[in-house]
PDB file of C-alpha atoms in Angstrom:
ATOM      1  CA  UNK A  13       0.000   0.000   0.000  1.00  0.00           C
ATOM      2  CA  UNK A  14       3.229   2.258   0.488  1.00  0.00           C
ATOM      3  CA  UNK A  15       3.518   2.358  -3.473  1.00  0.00           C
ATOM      4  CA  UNK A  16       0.025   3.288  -4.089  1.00  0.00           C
ATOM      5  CA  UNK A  17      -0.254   6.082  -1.309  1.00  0.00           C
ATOM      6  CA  UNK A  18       3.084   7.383  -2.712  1.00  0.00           C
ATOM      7  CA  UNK A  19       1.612   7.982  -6.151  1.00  0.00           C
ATOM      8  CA  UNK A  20      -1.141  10.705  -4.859  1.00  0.00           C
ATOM      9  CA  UNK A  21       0.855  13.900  -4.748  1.00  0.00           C
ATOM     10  CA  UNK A  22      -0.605  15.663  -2.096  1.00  0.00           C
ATOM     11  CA  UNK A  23      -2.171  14.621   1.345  1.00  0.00           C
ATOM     12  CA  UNK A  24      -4.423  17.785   2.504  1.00  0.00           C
ATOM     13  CA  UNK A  25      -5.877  17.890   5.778  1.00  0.00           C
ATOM     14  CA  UNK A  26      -9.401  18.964   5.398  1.00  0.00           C
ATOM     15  CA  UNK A  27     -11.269  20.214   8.618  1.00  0.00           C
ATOM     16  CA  UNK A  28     -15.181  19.249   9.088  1.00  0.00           C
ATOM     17  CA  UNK A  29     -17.786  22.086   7.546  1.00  0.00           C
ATOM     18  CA  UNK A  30     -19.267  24.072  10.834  1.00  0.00           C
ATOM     19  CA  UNK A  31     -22.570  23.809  11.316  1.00  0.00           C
ATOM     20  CA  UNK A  32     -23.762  26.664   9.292  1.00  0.00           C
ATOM     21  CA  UNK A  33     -21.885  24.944   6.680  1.00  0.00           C
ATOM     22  CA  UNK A  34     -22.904  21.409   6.593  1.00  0.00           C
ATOM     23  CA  UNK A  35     -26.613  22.553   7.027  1.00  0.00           C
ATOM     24  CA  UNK A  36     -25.685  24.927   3.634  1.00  0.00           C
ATOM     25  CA  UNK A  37     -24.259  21.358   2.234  1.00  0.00           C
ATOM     26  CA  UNK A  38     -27.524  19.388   3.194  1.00  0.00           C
ATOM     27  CA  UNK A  39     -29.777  22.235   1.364  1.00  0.00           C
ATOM     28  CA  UNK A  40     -27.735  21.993  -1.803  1.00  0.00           C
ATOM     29  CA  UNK A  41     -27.678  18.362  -2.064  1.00  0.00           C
ATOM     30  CA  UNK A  42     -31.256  18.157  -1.476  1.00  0.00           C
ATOM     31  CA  UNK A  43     -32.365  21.100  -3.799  1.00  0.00           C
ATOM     32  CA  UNK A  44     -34.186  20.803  -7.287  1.00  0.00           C
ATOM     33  CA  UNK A  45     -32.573  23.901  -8.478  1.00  0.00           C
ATOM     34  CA  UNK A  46     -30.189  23.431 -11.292  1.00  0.00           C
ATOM     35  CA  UNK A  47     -26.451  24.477 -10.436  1.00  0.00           C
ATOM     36  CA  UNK A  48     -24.908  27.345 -13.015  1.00  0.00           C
ATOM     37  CA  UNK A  49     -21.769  26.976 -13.299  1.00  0.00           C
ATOM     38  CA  UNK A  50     -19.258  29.583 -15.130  1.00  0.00           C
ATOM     39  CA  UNK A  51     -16.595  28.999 -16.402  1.00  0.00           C
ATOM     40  CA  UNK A  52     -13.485  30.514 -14.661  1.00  0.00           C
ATOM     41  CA  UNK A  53     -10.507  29.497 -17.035  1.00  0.00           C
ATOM     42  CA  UNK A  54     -10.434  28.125 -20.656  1.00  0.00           C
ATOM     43  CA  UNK A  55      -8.428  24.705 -21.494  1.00  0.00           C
ATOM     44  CA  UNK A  56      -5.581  27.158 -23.188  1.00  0.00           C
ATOM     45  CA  UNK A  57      -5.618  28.979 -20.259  1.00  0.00           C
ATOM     46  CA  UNK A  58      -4.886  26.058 -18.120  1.00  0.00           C
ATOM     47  CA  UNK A  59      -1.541  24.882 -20.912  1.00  0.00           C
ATOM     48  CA  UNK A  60      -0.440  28.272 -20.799  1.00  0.00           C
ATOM     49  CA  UNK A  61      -0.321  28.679 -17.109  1.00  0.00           C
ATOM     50  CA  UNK A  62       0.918  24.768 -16.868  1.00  0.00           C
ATOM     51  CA  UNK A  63       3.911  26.240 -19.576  1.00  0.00           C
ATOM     52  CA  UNK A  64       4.931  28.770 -17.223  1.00  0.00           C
ATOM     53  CA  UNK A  65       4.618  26.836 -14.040  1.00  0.00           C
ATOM     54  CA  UNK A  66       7.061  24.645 -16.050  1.00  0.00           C
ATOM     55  CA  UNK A  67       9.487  27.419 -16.983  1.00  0.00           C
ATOM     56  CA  UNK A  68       9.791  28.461 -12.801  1.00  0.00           C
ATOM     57  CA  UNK A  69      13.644  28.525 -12.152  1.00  0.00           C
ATOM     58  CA  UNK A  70      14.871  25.860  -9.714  1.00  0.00           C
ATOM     59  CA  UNK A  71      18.648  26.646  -8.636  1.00  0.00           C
ATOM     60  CA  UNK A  72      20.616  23.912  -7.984  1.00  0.00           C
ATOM     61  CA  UNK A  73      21.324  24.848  -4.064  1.00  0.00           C
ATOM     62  CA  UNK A  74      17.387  24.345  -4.088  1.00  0.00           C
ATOM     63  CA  UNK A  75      17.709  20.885  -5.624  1.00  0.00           C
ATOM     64  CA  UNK A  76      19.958  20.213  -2.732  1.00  0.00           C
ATOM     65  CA  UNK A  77      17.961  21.073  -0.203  1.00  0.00           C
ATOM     66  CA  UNK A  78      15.279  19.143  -1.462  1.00  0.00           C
ATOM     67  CA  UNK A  79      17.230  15.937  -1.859  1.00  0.00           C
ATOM     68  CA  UNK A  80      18.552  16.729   1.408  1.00  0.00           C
ATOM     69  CA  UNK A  81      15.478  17.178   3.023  1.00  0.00           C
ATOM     70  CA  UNK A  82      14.137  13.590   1.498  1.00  0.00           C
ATOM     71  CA  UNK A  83      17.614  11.797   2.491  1.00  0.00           C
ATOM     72  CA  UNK A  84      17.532  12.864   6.038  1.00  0.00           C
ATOM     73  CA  UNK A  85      13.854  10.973   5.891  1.00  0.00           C
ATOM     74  CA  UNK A  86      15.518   7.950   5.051  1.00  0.00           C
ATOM     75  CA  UNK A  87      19.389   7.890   6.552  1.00  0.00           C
ATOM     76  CA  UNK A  88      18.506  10.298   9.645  1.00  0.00           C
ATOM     77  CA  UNK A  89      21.559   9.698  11.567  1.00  0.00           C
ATOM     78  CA  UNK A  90      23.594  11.282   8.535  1.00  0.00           C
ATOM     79  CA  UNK A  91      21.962  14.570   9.498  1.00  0.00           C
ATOM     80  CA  UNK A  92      22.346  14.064  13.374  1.00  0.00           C
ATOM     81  CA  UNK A  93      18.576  13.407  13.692  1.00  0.00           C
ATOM     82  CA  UNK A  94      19.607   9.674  15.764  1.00  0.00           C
ATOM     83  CA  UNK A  95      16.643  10.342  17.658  1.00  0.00           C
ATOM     84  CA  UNK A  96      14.978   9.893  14.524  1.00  0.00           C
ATOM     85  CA  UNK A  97      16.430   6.274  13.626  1.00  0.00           C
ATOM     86  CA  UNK A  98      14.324   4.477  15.784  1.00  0.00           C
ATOM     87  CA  UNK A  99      10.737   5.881  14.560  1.00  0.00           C
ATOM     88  CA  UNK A 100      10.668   6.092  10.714  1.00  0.00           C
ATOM     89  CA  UNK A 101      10.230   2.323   9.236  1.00  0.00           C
ATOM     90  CA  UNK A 102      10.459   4.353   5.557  1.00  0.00           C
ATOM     91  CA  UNK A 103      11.474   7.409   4.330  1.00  0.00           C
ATOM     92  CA  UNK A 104      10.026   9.241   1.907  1.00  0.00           C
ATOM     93  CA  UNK A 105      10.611   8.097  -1.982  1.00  0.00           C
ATOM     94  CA  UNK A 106      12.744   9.535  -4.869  1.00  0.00           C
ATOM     95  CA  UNK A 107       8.840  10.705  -6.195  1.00  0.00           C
ATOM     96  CA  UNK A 108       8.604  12.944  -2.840  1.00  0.00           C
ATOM     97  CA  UNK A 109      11.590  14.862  -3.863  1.00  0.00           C
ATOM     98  CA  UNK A 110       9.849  15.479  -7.658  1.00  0.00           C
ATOM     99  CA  UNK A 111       6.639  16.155  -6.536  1.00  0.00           C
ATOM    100  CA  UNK A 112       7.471  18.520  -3.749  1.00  0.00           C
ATOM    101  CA  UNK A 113       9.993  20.441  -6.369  1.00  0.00           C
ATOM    102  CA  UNK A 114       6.807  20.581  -8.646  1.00  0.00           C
ATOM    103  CA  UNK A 115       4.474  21.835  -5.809  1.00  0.00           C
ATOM    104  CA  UNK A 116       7.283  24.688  -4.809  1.00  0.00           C
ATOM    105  CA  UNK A 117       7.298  25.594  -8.354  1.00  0.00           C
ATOM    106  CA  UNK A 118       3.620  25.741  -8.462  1.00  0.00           C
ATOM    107  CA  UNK A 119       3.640  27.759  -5.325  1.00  0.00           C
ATOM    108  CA  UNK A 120       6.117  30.271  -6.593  1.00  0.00           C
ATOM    109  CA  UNK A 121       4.131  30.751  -9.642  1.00  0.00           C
ATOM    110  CA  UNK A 122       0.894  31.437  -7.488  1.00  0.00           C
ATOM    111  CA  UNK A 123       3.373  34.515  -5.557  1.00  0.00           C
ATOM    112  CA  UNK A 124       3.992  35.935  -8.931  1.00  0.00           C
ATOM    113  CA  UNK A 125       7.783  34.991  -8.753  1.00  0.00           C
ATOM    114  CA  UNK A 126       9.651  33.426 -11.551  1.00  0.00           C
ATOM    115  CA  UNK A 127      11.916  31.054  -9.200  1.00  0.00           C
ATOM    116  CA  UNK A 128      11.955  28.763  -5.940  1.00  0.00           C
ATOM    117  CA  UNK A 129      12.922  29.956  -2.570  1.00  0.00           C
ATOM    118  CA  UNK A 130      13.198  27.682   0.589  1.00  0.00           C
ATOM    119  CA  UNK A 131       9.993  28.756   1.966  1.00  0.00           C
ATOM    120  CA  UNK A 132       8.453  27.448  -1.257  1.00  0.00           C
ATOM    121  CA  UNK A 133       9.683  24.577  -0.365  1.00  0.00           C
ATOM    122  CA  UNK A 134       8.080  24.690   3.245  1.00  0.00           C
ATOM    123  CA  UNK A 135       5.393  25.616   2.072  1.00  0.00           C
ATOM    124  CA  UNK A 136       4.278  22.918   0.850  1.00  0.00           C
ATOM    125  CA  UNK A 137       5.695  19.762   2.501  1.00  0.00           C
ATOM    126  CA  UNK A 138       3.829  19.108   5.057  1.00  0.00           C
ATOM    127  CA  UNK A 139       1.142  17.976   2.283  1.00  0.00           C
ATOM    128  CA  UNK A 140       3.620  16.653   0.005  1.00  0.00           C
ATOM    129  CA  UNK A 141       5.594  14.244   2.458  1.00  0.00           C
ATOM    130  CA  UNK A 142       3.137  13.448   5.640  1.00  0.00           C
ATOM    131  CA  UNK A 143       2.052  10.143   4.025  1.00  0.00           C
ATOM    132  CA  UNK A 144       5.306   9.494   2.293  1.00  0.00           C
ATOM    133  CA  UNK A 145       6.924   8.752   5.801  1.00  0.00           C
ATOM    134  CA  UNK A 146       6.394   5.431   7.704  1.00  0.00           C
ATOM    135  CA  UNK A 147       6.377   5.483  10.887  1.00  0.00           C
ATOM    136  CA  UNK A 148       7.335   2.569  13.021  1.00  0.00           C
ATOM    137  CA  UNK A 149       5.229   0.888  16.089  1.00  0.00           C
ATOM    138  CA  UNK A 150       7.247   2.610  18.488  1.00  0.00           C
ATOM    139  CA  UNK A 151       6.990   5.974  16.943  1.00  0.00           C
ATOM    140  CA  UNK A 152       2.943   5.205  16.726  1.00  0.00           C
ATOM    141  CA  UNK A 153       3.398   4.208  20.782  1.00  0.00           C
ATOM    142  CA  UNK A 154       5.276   7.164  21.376  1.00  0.00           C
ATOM    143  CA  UNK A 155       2.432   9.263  19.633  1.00  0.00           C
ATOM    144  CA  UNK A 156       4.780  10.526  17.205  1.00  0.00           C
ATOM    145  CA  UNK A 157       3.585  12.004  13.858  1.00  0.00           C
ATOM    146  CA  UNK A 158       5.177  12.181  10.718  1.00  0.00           C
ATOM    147  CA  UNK A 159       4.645  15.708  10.753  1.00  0.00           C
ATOM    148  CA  UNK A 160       6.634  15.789  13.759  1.00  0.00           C
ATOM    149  CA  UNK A 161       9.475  13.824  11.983  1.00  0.00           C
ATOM    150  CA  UNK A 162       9.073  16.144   8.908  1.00  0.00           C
ATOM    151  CA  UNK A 163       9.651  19.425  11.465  1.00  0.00           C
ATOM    152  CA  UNK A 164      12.729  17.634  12.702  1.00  0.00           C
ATOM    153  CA  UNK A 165      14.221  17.064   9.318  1.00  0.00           C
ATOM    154  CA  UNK A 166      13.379  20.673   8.501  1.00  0.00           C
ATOM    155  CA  UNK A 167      15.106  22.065  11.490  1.00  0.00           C
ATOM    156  CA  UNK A 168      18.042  20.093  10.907  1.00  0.00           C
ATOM    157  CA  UNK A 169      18.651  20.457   7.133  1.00  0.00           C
ATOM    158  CA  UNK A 170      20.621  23.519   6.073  1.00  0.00           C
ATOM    159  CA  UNK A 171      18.980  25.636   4.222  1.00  0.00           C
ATOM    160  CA  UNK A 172      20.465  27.246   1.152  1.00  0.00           C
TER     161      UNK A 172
END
């Protein structure tokens, strides 16, 4: 199942609707009216905007980092993280570091910059590597989350 969770790019935490929300949910499921629905962006809008998310500059100290970041998931002791060893059964895959490189590009795009920073990077890994990261049965016992592995790796990782 590790293979097949690792091909869904992102894993978002979605909250429950409040109540005013979920009651607006009920009423729209249950109404006759018909839905209109405009359209917000045309299929050439879409391939241009996918062309320029392409064209984002990555420098290579970024590429690094990010390979960096994804080692020290799997080989934690190379980045002093020992307390780490113990409590990740695997790190995250060689597809982590591509799709959170493609998801820091996407999210520099959506700033209106034309390369990748480090807090691109942050900015989306939480969703990009929390279900790339196995924990182990003693991490689980210790109530350990791979979100709090992914903050360790973070902290320890030099940042370019």
């Amino acid at each position: 199942p590790e293979a097949q969770v690792d091909r869904f790019m992102f894993k978002l935490k979605v909250s429950y609707p409040t109540k005013a929300e979920e009651r607006e949910i009920i009423t729209r499921q249950i109404s006759n009216e018909s839905v209109n629905i405009e359209k917000v962006a045309s299929t050439d809008d879409i391939l241009k905007a996918r062309e320029v998310v392409s064209r984002i500059y990555v420098d290579e100290r970024i590429k690094d980092y990010v390979v960096n970041l994804v080692s020290a998931s799997r080989y934690p002791e190379e980045y002093d993280l020992n307390e780490l060893k113990g409590l990740i059964q695997y790190g995250a895959s060689p597809r982590a570091s591509i799709f959170l490189t493609k998801a820091a590009m996407a999210n520099a795009f959506m700033k209106h910059r034309g390369f990748v920073t480090p807090e691109d990077i942050k900015h989306v890994a939480l969703d990009i590597l929390r279900h790339r990261i196995i924990l182990t049965y003693e991490a689980e016992a210790e109530e350990v989350s791979s979100e709090d592995i992914i903050r360790k790796v973070f902290d320890a990782v030099e940042v370019p």
